[in-house]
GROMACS .gro file of C-alpha atoms in nm:
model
  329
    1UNK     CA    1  10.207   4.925   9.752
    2UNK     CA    2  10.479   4.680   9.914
    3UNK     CA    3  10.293   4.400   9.862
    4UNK     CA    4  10.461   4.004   9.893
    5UNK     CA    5  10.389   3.689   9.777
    6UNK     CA    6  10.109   3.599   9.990
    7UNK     CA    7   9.916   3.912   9.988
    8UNK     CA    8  10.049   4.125  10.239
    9UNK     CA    9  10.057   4.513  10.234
   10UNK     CA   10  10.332   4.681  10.461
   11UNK     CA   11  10.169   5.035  10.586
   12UNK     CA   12  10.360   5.074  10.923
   13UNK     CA   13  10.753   5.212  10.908
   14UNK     CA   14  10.984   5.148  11.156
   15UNK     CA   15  11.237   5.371  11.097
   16UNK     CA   16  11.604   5.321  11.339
   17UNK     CA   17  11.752   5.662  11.383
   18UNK     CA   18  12.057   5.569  11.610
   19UNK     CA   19  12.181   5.204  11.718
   20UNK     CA   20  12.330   5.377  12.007
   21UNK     CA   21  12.157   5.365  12.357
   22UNK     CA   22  12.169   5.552  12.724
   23UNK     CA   23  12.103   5.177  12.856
   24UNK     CA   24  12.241   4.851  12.871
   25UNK     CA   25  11.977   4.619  12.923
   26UNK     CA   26  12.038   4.254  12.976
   27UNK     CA   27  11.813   4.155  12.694
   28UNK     CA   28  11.940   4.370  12.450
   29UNK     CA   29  12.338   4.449  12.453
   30UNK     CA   30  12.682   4.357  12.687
   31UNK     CA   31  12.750   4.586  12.960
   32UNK     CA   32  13.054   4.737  12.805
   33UNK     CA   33  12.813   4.829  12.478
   34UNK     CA   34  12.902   4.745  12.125
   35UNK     CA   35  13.081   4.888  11.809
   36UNK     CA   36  12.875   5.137  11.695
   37UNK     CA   37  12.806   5.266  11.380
   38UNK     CA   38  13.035   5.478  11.207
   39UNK     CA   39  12.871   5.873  11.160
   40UNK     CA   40  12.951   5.811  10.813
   41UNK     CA   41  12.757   5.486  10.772
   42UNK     CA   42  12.461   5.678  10.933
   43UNK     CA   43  12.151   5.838  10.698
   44UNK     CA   44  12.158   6.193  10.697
   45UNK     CA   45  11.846   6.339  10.813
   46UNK     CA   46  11.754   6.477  10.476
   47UNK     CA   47  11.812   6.103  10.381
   48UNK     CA   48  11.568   5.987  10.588
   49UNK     CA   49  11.338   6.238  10.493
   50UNK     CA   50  11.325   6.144  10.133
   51UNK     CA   51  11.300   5.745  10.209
   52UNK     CA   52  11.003   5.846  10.473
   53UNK     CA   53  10.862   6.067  10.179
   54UNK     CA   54  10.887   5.805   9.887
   55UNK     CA   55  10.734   5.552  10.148
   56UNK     CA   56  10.429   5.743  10.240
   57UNK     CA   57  10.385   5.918   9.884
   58UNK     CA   58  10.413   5.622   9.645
   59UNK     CA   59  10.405   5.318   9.857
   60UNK     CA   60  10.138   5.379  10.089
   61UNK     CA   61  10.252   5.395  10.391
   62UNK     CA   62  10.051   5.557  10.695
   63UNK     CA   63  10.217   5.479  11.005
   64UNK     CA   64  10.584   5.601  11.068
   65UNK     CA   65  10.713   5.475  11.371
   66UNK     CA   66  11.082   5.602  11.492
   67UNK     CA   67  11.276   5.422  11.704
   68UNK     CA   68  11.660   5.309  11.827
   69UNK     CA   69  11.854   5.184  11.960
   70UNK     CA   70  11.750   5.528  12.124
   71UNK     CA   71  11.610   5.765  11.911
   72UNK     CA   72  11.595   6.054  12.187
   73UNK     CA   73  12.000   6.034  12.117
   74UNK     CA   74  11.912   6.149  11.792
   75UNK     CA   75  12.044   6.550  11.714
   76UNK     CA   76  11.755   6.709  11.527
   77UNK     CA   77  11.496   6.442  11.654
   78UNK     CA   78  11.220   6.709  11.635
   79UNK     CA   79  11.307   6.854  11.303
   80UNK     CA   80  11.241   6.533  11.138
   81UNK     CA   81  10.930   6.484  11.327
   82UNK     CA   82  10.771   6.822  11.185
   83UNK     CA   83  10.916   6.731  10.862
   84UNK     CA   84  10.756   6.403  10.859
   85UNK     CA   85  10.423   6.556  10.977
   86UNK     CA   86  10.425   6.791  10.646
   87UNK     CA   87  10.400   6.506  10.396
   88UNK     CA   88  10.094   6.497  10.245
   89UNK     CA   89   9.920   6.240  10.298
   90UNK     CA   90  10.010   6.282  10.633
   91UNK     CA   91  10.115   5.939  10.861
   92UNK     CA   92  10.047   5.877  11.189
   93UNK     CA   93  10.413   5.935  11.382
   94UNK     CA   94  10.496   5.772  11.699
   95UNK     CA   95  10.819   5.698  11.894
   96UNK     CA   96  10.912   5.375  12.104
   97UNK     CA   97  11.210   5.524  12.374
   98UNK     CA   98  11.335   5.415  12.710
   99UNK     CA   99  11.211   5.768  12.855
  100UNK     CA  100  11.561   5.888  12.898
  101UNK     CA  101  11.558   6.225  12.827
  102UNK     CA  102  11.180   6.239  12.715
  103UNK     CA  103  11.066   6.516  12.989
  104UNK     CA  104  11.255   6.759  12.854
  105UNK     CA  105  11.165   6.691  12.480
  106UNK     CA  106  10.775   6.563  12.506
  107UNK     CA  107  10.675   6.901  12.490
  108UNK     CA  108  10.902   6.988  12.157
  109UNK     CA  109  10.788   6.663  12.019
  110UNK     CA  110  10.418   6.685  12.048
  111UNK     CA  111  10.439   7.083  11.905
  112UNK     CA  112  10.633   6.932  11.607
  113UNK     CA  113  10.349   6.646  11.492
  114UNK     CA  114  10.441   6.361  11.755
  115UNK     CA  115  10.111   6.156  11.794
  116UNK     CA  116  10.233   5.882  12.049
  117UNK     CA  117  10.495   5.751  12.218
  118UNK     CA  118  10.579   5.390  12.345
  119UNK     CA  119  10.794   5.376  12.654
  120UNK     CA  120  11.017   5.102  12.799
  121UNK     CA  121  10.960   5.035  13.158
  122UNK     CA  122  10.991   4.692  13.302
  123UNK     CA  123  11.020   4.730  13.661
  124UNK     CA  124  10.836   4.932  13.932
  125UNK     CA  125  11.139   4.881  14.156
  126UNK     CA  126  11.476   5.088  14.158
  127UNK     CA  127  11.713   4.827  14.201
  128UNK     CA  128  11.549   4.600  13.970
  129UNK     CA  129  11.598   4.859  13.700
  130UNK     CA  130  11.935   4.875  13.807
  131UNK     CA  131  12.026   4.562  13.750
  132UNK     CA  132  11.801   4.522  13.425
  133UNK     CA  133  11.930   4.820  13.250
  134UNK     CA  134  12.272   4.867  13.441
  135UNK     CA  135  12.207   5.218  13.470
  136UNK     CA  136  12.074   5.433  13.793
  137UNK     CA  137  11.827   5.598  13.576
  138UNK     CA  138  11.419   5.494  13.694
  139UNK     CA  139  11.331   5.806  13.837
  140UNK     CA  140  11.400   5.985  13.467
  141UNK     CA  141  11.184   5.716  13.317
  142UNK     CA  142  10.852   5.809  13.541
  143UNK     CA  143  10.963   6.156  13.494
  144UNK     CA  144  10.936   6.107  13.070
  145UNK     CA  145  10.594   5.921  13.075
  146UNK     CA  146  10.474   6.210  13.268
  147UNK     CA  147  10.560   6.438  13.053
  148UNK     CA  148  10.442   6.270  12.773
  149UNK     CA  149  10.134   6.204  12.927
  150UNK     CA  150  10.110   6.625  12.999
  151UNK     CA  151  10.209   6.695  12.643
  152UNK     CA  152   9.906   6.454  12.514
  153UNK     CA  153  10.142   6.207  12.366
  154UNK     CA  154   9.804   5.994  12.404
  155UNK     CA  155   9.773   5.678  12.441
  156UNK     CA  156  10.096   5.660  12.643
  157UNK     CA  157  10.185   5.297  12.605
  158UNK     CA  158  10.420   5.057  12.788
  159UNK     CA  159  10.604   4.792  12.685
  160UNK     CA  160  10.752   4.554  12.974
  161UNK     CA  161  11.004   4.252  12.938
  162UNK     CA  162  11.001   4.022  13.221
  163UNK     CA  163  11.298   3.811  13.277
  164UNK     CA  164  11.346   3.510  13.485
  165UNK     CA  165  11.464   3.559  13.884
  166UNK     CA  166  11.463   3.974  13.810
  167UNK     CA  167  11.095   4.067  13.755
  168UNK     CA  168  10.899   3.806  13.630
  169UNK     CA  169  10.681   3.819  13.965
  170UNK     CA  170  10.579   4.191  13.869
  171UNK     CA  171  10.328   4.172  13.612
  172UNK     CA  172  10.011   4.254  13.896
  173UNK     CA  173  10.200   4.559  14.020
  174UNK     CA  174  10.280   4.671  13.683
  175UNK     CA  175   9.946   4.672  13.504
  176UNK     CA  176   9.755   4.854  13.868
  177UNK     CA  177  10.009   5.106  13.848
  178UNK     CA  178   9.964   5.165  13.492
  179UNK     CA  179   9.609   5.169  13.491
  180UNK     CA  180   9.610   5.389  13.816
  181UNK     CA  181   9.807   5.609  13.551
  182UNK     CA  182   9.624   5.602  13.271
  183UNK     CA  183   9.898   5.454  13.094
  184UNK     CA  184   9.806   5.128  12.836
  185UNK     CA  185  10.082   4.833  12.925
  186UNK     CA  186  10.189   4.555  12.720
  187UNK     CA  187  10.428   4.272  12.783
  188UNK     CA  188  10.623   4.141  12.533
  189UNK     CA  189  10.786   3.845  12.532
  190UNK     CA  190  11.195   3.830  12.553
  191UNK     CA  191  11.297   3.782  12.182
  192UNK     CA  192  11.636   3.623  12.063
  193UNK     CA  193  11.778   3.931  11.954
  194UNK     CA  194  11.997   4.018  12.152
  195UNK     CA  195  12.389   4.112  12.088
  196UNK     CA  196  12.568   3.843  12.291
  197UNK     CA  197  12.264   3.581  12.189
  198UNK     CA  198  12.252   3.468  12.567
  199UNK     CA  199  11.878   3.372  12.477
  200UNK     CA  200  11.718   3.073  12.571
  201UNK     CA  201  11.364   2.945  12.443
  202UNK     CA  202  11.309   2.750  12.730
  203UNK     CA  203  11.462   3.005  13.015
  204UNK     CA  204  11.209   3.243  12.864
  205UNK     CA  205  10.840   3.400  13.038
  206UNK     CA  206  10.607   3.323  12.782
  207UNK     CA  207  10.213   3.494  12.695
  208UNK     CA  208  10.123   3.170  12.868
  209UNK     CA  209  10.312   3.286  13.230
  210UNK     CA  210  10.191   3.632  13.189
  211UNK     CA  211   9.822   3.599  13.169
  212UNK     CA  212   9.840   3.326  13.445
  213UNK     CA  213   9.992   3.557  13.643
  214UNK     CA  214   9.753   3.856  13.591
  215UNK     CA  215   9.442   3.646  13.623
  216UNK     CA  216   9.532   3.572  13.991
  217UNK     CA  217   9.443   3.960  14.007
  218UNK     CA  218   9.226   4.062  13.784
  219UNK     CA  219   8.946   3.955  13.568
  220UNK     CA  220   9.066   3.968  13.207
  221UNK     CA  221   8.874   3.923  12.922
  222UNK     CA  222   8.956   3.903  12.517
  223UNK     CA  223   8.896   4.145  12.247
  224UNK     CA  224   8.899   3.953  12.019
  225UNK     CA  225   9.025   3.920  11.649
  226UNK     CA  226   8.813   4.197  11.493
  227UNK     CA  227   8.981   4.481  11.755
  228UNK     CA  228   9.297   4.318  11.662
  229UNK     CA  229   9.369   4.422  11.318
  230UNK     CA  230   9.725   4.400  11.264
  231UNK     CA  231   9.826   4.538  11.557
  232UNK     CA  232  10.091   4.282  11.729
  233UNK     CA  233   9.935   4.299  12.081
  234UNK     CA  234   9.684   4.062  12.180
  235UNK     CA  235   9.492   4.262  12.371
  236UNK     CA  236   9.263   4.205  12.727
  237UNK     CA  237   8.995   4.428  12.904
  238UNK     CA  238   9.072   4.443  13.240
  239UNK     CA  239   8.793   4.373  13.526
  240UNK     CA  240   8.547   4.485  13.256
  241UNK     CA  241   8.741   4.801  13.112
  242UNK     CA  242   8.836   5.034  12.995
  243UNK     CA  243   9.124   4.963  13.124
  244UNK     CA  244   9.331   4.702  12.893
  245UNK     CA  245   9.616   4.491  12.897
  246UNK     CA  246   9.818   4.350  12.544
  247UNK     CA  247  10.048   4.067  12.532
  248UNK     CA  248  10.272   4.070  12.213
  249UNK     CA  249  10.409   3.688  12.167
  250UNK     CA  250  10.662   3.683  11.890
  251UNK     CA  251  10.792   3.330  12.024
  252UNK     CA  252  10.475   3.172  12.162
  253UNK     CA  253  10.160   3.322  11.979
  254UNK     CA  254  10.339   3.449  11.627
  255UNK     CA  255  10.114   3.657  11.442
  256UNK     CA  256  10.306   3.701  11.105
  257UNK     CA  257   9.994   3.660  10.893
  258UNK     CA  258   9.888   3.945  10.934
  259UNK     CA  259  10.199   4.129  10.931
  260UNK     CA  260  10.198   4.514  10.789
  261UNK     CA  261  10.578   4.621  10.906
  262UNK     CA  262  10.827   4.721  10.702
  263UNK     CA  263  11.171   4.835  10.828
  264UNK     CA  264  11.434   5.073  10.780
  265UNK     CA  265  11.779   5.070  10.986
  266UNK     CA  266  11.981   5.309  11.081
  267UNK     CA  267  12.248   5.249  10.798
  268UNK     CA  268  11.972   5.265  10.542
  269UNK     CA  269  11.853   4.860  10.485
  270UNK     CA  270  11.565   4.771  10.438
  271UNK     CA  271  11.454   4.457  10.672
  272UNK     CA  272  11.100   4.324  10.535
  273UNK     CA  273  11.092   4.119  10.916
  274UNK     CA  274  11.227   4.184  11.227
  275UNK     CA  275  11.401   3.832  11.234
  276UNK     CA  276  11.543   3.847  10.880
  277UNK     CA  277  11.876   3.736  10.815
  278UNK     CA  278  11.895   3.927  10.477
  279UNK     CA  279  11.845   4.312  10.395
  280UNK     CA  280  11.881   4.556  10.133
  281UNK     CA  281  12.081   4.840  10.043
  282UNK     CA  282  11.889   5.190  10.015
  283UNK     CA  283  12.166   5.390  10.117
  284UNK     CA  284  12.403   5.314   9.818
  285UNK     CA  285  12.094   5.362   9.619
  286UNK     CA  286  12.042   5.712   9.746
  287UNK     CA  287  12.420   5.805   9.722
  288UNK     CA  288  12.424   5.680   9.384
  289UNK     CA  289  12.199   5.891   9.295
  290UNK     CA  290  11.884   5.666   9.216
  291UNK     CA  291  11.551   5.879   9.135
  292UNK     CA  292  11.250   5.788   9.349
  293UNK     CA  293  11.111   5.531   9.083
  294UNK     CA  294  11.438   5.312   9.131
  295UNK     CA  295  11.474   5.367   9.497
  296UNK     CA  296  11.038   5.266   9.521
  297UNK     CA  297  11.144   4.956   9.283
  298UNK     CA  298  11.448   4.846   9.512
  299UNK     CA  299  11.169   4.859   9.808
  300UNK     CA  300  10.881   4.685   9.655
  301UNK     CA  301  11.117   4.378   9.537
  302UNK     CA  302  11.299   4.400   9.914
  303UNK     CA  303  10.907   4.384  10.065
  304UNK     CA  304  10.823   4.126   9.771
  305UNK     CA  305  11.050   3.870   9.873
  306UNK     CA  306  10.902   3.833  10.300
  307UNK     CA  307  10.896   3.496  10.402
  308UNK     CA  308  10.550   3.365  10.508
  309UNK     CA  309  10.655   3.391  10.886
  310UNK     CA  310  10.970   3.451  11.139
  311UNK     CA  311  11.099   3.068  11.173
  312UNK     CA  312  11.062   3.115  11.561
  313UNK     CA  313  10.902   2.770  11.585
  314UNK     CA  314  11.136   2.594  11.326
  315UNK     CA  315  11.421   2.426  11.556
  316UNK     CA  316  11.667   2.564  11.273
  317UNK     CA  317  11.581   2.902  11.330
  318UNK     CA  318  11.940   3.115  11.324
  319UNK     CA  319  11.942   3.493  11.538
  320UNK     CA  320  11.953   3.745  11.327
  321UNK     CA  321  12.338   3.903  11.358
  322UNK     CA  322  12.238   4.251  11.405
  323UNK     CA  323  12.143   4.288  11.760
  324UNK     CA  324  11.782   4.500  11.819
  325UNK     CA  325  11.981   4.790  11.879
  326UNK     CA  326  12.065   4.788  11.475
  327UNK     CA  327  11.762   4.698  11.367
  328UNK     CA  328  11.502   4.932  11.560
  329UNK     CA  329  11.200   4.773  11.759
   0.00000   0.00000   0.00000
């Protein structure tokens, strides 16, 4: 198990495939991009393979989540989807994506094991996803969560930023339309990771601004703790369900205790928190050519070592320097 000090078991893998990305959203990266990572520096997908494998075979793992940057960018994206569905025990395998590029692949993935997708979309309006992303691309975004919603991809979840004096007036409009759709939204709140670390703590739309907002629509009432689990959303039936609404607040409502991530970049590190400064080296351990044992011992002592929570709330609190494009979501 990948167990820390204060009793924590990681089951859910995040696995980066690609820190490169179709999009160049304001929260995330500079318009002109950044230095990506050498091919070189990348895991091979039979590399990835054998990391997912060792995690789900001897260090239970049961969730395998891939993601970016954006992992539709990824050559051979549904090969290592079918591979991962062969392990036995099976995990549950889901993808977070901007829906660039997902109508012509939700078919492929769903054949090859996919069980969910996440998709970005934090804007309703054209020009507002213009300016948010810097990219002319909205239409192919509604055209992917279709797609996946055709393929069974099911749930079909959202996740929305809102950002001050772009969107932050949208959050109504966005959770009608994506109940009208049968599509399950959350909000999350802007986190300080990203590349130029333009973000501000108090320039930011909190959990607080978001369910103020939504309650001047709808009639929103708490799951509670129990439905919770260690799922990061916070999550809200709307006018009396089924419909719901989550809320995932990293900076205002931190849920590290009950934390069950674990994370693996693109260039092989392991990353036991989203907001670590620290990670460790699997890659050099694979092309050294550890056996499974080592490279399960080098994982346990990375997941050992998780701090009891992010810092978010500790005025010393230092950005990670990898930008969420490195680390995966």
């Amino acid at each position: 198990m990948l167990i820390d000090t204060y009793g924590r078991v990681a089951t859910d893998l995040r696995v980066s495939l690609t820190d490169r990305c179709n999009l160049r959203c304001t929260y995330c990266m500079p318009e002109e991009g950044l230095q990506w990572l050498a091919k070189p520096d990348l895991l091979t997908d039979d590399e990835i393979v054998r990391l997912i494998r060792i995690a789900v075979t001897s260090l239970g793992v049961t969730e395998v989540r891939f993601t970016g940057g954006e992992p539709l960018l990824r050559p051979g994206l549904v090969s290592l989807v079918e591979r991962c569905a062969a392990l036995r025990p099976r995990p549950r395998i889901s993808l977070t994506t901007n829906g660039i590029g997902l109508a012509r692949t939700a078919t492929a993935l769903a054949d090859a094991g996919l069980d969910r997708v996440n998709v970005s979309l934090d804007t309703l309006r054209p020009d507002v996803f213009q300016k948010l992303t810097r990219r002319k691309r909205h239409q192919d975004v509604l055209d992917g969560l279709a797609a996946a919603r055709a393929a069974g991809l099911a749930p079909v979840k959202i996740n929305a930023v809102l950002m001050p004096g772009l969107n932050d007036d949208e959050a109504p409009d966005l959770l009608a339309w994506a109940l009208g759709h049968g599509y399950e939204l959350r909000f999350i709140e802007q986190m300080p990771l990203d590349a130029q670390h333009g973000w501000r703590r108090d320039g930011m739309i909190t959990a607080a601004d978001i369910l103020a907002s939504l309650a001047a629509r709808f009639d929103l009432s708490p799951e509670g703790a129990d439905e919770r689990g260690a799922a990061p959303a916070e999550r809200w039936l709307v006018d009396g369900g089924p419909g719901r609404v989550g809320v995932i607040a990293s900076v205002t409502r931190p849920f590290c205790g009950a934390c069950d991530r674990t994370r693996l970049t693109a260039d092989g590190q392991i990353r036991n928190c989203l907001f670590a400064r620290e990670e460790s080296d699997l890659r050099a351990a694979l092309r050294s050519g550890a056996t499974d044992e080592e490279i399960a011992g080098r994982w346990k002592r990375a997941m050992h070592g998780k701090k009891a929570g992010s810092g978010l709330d500790d005025p010393s609190f230092l950005q990670p320097q990898r930008p969420m494009s490195a680390i995966g979501g």
